[in-house]
Short mmCIF file of N, CA, C and O in Angstrom, two decimals:
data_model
loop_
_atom_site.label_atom_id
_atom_site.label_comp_id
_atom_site.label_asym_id
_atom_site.label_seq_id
_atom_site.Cartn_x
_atom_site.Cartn_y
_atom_site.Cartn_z
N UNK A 254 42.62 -0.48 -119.39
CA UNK A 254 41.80 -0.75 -118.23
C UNK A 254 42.53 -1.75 -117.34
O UNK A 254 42.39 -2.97 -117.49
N UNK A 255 43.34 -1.18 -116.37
CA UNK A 255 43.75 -1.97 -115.72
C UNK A 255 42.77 -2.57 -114.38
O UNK A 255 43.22 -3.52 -113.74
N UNK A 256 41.74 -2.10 -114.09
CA UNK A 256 40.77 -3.20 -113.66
C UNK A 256 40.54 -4.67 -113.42
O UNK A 256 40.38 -5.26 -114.50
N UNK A 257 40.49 -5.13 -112.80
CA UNK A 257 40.28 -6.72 -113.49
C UNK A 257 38.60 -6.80 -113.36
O UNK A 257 37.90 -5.91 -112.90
N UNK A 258 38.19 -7.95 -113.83
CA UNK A 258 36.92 -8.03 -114.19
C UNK A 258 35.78 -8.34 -112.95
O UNK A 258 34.56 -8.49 -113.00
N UNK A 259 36.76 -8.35 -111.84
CA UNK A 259 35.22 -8.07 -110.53
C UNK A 259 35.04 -6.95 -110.37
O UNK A 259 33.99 -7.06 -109.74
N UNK A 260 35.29 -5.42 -110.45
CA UNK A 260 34.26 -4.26 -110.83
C UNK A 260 32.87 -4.63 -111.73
O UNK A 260 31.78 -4.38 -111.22
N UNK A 261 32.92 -5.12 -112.83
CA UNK A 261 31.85 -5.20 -113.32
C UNK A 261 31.29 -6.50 -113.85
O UNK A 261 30.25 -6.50 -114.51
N UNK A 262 31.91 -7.56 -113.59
CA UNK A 262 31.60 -9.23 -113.45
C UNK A 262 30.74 -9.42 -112.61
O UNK A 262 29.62 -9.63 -113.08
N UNK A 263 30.88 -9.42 -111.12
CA UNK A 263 30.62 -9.28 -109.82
C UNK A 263 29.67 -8.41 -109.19
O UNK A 263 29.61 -8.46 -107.97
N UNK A 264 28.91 -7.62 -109.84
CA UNK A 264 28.87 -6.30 -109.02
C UNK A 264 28.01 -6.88 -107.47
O UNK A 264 28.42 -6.28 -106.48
N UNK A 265 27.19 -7.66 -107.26
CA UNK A 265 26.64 -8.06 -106.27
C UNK A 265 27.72 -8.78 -105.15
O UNK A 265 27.18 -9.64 -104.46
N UNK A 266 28.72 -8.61 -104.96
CA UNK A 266 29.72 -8.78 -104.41
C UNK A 266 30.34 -9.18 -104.44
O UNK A 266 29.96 -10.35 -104.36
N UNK A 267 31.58 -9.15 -104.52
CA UNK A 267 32.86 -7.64 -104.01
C UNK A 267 32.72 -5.95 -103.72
O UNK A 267 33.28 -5.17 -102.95
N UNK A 268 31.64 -5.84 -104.80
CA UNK A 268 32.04 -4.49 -104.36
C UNK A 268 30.96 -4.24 -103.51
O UNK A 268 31.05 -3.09 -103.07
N UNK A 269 29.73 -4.99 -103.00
CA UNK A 269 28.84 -4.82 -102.16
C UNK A 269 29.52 -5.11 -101.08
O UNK A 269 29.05 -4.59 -100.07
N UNK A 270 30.74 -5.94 -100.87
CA UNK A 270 31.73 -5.78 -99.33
C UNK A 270 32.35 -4.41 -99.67
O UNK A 270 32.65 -3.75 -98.67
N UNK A 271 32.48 -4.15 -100.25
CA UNK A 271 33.31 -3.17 -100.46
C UNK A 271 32.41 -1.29 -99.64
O UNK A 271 33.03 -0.28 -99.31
N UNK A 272 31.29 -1.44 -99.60
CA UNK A 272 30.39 -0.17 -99.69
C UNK A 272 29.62 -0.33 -97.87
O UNK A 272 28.43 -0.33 -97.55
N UNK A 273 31.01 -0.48 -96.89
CA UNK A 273 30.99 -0.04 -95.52
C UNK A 273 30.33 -1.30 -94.93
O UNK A 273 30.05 -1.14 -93.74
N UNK A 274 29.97 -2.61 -95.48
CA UNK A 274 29.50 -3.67 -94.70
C UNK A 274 30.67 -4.71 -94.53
O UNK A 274 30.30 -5.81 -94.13
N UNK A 275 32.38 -4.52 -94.83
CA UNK A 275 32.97 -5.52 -95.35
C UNK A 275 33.70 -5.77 -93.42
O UNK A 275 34.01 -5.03 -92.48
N UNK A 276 33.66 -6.86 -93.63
CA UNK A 276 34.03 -7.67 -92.21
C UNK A 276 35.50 -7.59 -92.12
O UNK A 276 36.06 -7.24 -91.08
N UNK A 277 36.27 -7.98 -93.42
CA UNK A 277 37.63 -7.82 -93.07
C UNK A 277 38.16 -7.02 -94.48
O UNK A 277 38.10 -7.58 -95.57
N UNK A 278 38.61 -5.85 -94.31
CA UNK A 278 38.85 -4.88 -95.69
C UNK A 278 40.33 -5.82 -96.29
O UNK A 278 40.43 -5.89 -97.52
N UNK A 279 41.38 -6.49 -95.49
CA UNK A 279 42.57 -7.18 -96.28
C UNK A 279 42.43 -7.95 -97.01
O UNK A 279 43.05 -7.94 -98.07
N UNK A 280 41.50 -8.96 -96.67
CA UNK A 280 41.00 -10.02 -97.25
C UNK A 280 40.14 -9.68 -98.42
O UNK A 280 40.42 -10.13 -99.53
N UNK A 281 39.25 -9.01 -98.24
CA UNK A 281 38.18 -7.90 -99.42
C UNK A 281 39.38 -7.79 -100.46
O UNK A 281 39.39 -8.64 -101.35
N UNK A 282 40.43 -6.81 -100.45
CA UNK A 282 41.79 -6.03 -101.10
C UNK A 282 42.29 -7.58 -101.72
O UNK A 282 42.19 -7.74 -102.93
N UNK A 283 42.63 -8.29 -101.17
CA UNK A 283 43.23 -9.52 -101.45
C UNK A 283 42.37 -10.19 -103.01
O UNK A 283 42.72 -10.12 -104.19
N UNK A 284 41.08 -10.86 -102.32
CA UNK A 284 40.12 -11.12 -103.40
C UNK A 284 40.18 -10.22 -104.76
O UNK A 284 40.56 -10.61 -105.87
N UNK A 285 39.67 -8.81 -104.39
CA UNK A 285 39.79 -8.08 -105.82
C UNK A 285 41.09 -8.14 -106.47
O UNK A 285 41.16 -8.02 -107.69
N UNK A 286 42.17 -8.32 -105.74
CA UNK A 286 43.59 -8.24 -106.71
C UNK A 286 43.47 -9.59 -107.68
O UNK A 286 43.79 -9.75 -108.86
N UNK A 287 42.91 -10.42 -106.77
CA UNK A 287 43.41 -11.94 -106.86
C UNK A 287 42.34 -11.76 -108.60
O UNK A 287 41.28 -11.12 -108.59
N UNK A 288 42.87 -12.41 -109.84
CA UNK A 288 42.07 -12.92 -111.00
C UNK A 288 41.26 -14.20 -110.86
O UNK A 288 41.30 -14.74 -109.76
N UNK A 289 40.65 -14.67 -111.66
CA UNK A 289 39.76 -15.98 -111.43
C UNK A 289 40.73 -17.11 -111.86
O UNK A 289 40.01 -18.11 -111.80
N UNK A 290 41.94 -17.52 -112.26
CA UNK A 290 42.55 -18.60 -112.30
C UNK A 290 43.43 -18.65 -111.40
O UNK A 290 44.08 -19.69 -111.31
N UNK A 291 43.74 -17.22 -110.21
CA UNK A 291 44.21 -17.53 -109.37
C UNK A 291 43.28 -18.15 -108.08
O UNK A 291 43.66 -18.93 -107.20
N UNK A 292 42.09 -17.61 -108.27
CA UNK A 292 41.47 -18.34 -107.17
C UNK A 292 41.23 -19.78 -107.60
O UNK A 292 41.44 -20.65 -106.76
N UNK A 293 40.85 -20.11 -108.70
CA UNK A 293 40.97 -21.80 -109.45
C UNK A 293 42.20 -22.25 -108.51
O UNK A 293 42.02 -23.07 -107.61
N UNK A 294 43.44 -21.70 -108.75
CA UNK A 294 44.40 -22.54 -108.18
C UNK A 294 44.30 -22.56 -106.90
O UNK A 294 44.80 -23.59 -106.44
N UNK A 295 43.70 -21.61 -105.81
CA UNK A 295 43.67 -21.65 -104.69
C UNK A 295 43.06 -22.48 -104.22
O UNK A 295 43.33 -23.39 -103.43
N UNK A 296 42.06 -22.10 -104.79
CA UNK A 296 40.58 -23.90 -104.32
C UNK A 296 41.25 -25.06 -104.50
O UNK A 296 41.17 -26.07 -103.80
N UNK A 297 42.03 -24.87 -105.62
CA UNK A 297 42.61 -26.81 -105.96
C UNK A 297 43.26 -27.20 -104.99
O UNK A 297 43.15 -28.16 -104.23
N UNK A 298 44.31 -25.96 -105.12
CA UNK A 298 45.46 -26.42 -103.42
C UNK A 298 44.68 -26.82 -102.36
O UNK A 298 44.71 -28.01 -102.05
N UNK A 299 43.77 -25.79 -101.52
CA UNK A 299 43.58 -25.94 -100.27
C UNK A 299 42.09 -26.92 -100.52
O UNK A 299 41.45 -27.00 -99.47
N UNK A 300 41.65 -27.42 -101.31
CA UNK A 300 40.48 -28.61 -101.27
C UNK A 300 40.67 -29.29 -100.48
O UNK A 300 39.59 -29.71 -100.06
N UNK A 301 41.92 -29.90 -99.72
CA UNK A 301 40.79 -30.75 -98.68
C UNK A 301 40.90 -29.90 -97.34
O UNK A 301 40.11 -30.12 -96.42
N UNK A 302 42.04 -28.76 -97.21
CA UNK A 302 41.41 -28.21 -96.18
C UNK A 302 39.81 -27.32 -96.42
O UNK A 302 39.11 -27.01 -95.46
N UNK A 303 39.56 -27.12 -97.37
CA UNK A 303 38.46 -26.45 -97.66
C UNK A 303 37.53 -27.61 -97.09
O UNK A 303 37.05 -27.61 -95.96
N UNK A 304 37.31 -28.77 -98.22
CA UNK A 304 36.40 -29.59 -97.65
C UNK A 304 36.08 -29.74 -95.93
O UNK A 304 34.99 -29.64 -95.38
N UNK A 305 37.26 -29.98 -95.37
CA UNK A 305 36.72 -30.20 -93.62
C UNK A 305 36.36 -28.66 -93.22
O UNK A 305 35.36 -28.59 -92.51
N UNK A 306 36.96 -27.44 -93.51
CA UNK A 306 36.23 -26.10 -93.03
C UNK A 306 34.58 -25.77 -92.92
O UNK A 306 33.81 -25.40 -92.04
N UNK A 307 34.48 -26.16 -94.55
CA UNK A 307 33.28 -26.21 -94.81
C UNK A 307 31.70 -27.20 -93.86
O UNK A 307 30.49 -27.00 -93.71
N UNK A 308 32.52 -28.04 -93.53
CA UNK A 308 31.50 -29.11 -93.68
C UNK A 308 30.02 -28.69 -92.17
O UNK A 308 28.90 -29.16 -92.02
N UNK A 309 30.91 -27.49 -91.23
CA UNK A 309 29.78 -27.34 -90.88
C UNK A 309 28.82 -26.25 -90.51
O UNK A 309 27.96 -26.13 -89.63
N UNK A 310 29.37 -25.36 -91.68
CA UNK A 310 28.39 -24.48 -92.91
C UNK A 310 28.57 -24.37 -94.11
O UNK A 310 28.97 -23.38 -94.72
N UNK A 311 28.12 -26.04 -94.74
CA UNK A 311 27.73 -26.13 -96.06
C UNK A 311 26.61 -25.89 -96.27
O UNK A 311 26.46 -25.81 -97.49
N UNK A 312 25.28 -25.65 -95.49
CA UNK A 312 23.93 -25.49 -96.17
C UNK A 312 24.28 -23.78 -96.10
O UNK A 312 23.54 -23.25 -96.93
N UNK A 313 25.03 -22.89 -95.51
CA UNK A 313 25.04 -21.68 -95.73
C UNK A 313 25.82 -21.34 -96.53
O UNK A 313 26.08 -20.14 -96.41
N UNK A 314 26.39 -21.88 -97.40
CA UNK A 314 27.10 -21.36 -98.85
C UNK A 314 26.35 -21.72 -99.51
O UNK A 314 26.02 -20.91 -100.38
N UNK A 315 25.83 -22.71 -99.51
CA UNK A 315 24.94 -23.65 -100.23
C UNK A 315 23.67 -22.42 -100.75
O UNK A 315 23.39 -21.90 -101.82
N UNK A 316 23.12 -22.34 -99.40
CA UNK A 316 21.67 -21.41 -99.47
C UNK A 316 22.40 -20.00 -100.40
O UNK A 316 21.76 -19.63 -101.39
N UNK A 317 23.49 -19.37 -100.10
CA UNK A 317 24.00 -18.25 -100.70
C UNK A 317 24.54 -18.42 -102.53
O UNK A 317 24.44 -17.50 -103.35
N UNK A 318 25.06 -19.70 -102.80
CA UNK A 318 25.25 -19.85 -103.92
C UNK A 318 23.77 -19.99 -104.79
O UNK A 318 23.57 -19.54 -105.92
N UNK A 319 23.09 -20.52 -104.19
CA UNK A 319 21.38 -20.47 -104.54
C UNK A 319 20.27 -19.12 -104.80
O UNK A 319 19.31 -18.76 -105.49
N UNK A 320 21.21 -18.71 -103.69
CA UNK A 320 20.40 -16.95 -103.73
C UNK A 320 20.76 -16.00 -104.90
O UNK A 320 20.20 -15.19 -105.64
N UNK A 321 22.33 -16.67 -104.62
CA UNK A 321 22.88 -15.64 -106.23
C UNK A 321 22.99 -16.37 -107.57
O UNK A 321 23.96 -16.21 -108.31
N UNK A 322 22.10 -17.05 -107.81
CA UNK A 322 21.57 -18.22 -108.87
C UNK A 322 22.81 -18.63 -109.97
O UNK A 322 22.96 -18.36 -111.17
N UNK A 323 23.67 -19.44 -108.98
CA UNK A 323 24.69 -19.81 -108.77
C UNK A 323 23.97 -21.44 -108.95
O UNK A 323 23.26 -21.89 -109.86
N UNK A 324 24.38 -21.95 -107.92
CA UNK A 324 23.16 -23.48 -107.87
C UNK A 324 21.77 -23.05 -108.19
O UNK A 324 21.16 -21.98 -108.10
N UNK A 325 21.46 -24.34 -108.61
CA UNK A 325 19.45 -24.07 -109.27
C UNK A 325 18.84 -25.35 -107.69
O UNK A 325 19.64 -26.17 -107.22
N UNK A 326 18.02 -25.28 -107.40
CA UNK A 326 17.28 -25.92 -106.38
C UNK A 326 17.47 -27.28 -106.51
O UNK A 326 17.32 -27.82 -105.41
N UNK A 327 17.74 -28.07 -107.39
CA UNK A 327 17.92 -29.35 -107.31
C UNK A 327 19.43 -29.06 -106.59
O UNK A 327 19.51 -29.10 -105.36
N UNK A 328 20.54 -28.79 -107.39
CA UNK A 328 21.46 -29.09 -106.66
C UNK A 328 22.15 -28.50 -104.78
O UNK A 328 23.11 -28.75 -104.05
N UNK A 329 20.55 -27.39 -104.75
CA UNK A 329 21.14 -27.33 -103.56
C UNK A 329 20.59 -28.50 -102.48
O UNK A 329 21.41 -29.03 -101.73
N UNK A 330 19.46 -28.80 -102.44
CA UNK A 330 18.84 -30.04 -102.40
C UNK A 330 19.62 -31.33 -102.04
O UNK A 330 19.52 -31.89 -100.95
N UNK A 331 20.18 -31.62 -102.77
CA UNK A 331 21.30 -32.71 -102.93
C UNK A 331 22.18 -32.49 -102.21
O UNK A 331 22.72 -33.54 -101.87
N UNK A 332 22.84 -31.20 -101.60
CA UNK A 332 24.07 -30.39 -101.00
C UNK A 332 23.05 -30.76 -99.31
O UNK A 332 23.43 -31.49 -98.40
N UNK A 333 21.93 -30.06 -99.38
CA UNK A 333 21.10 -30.03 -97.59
C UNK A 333 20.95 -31.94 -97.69
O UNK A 333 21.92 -32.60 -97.31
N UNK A 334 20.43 -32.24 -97.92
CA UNK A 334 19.74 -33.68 -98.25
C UNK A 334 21.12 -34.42 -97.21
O UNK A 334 21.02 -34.84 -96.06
N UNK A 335 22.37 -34.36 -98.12
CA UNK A 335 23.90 -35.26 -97.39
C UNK A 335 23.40 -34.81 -95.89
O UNK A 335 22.83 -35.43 -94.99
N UNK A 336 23.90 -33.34 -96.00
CA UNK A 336 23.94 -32.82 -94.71
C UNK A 336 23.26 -33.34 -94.04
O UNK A 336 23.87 -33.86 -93.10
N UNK A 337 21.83 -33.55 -94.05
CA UNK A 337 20.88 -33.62 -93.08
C UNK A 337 20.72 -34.85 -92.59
O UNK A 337 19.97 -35.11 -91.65
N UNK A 338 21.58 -35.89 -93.38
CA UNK A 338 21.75 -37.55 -92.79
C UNK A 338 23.03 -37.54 -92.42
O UNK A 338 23.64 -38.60 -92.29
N UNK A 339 23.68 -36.15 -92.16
CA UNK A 339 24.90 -36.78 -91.60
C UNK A 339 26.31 -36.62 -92.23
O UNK A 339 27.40 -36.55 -91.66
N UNK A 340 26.10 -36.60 -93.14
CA UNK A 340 27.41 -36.80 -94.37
C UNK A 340 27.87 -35.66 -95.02
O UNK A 340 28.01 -35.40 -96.22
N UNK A 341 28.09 -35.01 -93.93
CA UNK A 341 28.99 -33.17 -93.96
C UNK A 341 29.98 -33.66 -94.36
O UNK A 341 30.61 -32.70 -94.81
N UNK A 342 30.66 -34.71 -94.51
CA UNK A 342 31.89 -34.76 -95.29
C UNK A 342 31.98 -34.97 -96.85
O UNK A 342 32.89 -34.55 -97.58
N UNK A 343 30.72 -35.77 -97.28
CA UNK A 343 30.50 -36.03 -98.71
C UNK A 343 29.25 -34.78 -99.05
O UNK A 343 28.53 -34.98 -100.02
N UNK A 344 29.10 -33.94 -98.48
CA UNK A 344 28.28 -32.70 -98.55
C UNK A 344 29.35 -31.73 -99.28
O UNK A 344 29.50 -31.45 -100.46
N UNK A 345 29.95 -31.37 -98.23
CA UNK A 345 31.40 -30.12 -98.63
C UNK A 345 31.84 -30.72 -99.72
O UNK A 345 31.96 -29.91 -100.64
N UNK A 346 32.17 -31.95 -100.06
CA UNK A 346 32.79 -32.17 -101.26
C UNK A 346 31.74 -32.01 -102.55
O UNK A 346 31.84 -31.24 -103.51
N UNK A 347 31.12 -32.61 -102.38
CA UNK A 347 29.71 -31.84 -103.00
C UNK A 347 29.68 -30.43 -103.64
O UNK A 347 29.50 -30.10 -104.81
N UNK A 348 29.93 -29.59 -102.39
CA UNK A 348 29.38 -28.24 -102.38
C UNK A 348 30.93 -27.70 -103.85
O UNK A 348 30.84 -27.02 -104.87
N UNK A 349 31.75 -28.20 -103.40
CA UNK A 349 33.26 -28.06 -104.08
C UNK A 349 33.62 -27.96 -105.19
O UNK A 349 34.28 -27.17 -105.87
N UNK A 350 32.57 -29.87 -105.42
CA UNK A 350 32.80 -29.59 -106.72
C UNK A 350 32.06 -29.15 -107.33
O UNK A 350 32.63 -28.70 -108.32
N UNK A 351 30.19 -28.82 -107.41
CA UNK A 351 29.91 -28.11 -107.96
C UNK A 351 30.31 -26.42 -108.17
O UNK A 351 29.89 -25.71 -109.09
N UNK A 352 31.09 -26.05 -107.26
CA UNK A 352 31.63 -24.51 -107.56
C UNK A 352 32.63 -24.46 -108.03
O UNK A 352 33.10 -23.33 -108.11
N UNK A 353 33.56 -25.72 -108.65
CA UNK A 353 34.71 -26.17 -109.37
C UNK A 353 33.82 -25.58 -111.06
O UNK A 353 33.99 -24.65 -111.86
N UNK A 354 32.80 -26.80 -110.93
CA UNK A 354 32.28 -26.99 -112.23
C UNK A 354 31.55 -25.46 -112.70
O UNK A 354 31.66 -25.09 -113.87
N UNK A 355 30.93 -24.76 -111.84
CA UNK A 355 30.17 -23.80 -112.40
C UNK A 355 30.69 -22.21 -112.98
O UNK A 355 30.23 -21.26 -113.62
N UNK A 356 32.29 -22.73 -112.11
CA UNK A 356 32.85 -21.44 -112.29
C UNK A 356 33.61 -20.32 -112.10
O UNK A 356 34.11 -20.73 -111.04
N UNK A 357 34.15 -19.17 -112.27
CA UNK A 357 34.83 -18.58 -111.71
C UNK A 357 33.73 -17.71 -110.67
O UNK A 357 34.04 -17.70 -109.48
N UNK A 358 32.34 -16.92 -111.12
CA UNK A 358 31.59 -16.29 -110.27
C UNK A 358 31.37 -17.51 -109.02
O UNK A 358 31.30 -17.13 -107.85
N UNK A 359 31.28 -18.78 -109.31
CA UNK A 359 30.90 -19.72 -107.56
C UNK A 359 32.06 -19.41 -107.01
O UNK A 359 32.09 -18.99 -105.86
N UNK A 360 33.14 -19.57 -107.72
CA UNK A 360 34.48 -19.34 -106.89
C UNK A 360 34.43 -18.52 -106.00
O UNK A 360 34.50 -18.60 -104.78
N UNK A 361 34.24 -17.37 -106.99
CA UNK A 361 34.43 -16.29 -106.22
C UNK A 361 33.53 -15.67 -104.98
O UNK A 361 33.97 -14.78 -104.25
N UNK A 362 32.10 -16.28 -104.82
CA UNK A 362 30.82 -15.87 -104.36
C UNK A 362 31.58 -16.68 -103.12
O UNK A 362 31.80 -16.03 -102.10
N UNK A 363 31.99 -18.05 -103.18
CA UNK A 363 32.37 -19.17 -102.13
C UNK A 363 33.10 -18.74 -101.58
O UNK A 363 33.13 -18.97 -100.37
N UNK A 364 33.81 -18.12 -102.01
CA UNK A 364 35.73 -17.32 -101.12
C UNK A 364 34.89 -16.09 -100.39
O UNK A 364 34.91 -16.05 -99.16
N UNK A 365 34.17 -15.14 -101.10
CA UNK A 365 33.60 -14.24 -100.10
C UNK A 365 32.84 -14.43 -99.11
O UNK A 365 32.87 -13.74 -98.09
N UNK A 366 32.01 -15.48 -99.31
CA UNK A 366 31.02 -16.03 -97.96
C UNK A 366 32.65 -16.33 -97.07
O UNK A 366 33.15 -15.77 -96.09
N UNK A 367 32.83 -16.74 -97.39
CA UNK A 367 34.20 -17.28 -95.90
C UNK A 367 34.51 -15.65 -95.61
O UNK A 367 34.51 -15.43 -94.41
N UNK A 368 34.73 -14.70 -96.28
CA UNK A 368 35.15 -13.79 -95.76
C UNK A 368 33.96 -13.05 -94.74
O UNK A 368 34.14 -12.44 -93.68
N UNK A 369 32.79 -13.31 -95.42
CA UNK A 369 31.57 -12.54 -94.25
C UNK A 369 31.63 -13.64 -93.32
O UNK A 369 31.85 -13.16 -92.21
N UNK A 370 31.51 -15.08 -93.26
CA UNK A 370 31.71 -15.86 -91.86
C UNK A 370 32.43 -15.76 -90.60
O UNK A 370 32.11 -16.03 -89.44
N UNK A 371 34.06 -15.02 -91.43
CA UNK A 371 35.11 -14.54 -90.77
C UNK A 371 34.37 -13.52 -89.61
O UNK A 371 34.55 -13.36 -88.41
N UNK A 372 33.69 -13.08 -90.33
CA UNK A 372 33.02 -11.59 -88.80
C UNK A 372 31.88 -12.18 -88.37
O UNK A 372 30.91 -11.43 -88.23
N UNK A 373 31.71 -13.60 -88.06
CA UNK A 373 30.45 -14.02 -87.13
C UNK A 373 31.62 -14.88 -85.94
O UNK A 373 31.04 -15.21 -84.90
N UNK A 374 32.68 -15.14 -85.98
CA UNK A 374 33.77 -15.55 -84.94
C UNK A 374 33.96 -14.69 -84.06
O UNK A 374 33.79 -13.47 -84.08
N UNK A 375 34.45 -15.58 -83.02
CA UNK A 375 34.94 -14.72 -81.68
C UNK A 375 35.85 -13.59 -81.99
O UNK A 375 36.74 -13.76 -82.82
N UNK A 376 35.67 -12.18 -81.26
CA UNK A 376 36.43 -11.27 -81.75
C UNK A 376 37.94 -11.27 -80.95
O UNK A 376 38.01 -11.74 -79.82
N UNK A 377 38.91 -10.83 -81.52
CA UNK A 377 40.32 -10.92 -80.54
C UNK A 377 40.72 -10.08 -80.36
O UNK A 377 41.16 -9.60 -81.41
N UNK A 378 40.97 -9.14 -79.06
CA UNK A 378 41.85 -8.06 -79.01
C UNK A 378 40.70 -7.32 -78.25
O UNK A 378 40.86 -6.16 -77.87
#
């Protein structure tokens, strides 16, 4: 089975980008190749550019890691709460490390929300 394990790890997406709603199909292709200790290493590298990307839609990963019961309500709570006084910078880091700690599925749920965000930007061309 040369598969890797987001066919049937995942099924609520990847392959739900995958079934004609996916915003950017390279990036989609990219993710499924990519294994879960390669995305570990990716998050580690780019953490603090992640942190400032994030910081001003952290309650919408936030709300999405929640939906796919990923975070439990306290910790998203704690994630809106920063935000909402201000502290989108100690929010995103927040948001980070709990998807450090919870896992390869937050990883991976977190990398795809950036990929559906990608198609709410200005279009080019």
């Amino acid at each position: 089975m040369a598969e890797g394990p987001n066919e049937t790890e995942y099924p609520t997406t990847t392959k739900r980008m995958r079934m004609g709603t996916d915003p950017n199909p390279r990036i989609t292709e990219f993710l499924t190749k990519w294994d879960d200790f390669q995305l570990f290493q990716l998050t580690k590298f780019y953490w603090d550019r992640l942190e400032q990307a994030i910081e001003e839609g952290v309650d919408g990963v936030s709300s999405l890691l929640t939906y796919e019961k990923i975070f439990n309500g306290k910790e998203h709570r704690k994630v809106s709460e920063l935000t909402d006084k201000g502290n989108r910078a100690e929010s995103s880091n927040l948001l980070l490390s709990l998807v450090m700690e919870k896992g390869s599925r937050a990883r991976r749920v977190m990398w795809e929300s950036f990929v559906d965000s990608a198609s709410w930007g200005p279009k080019v061309g």
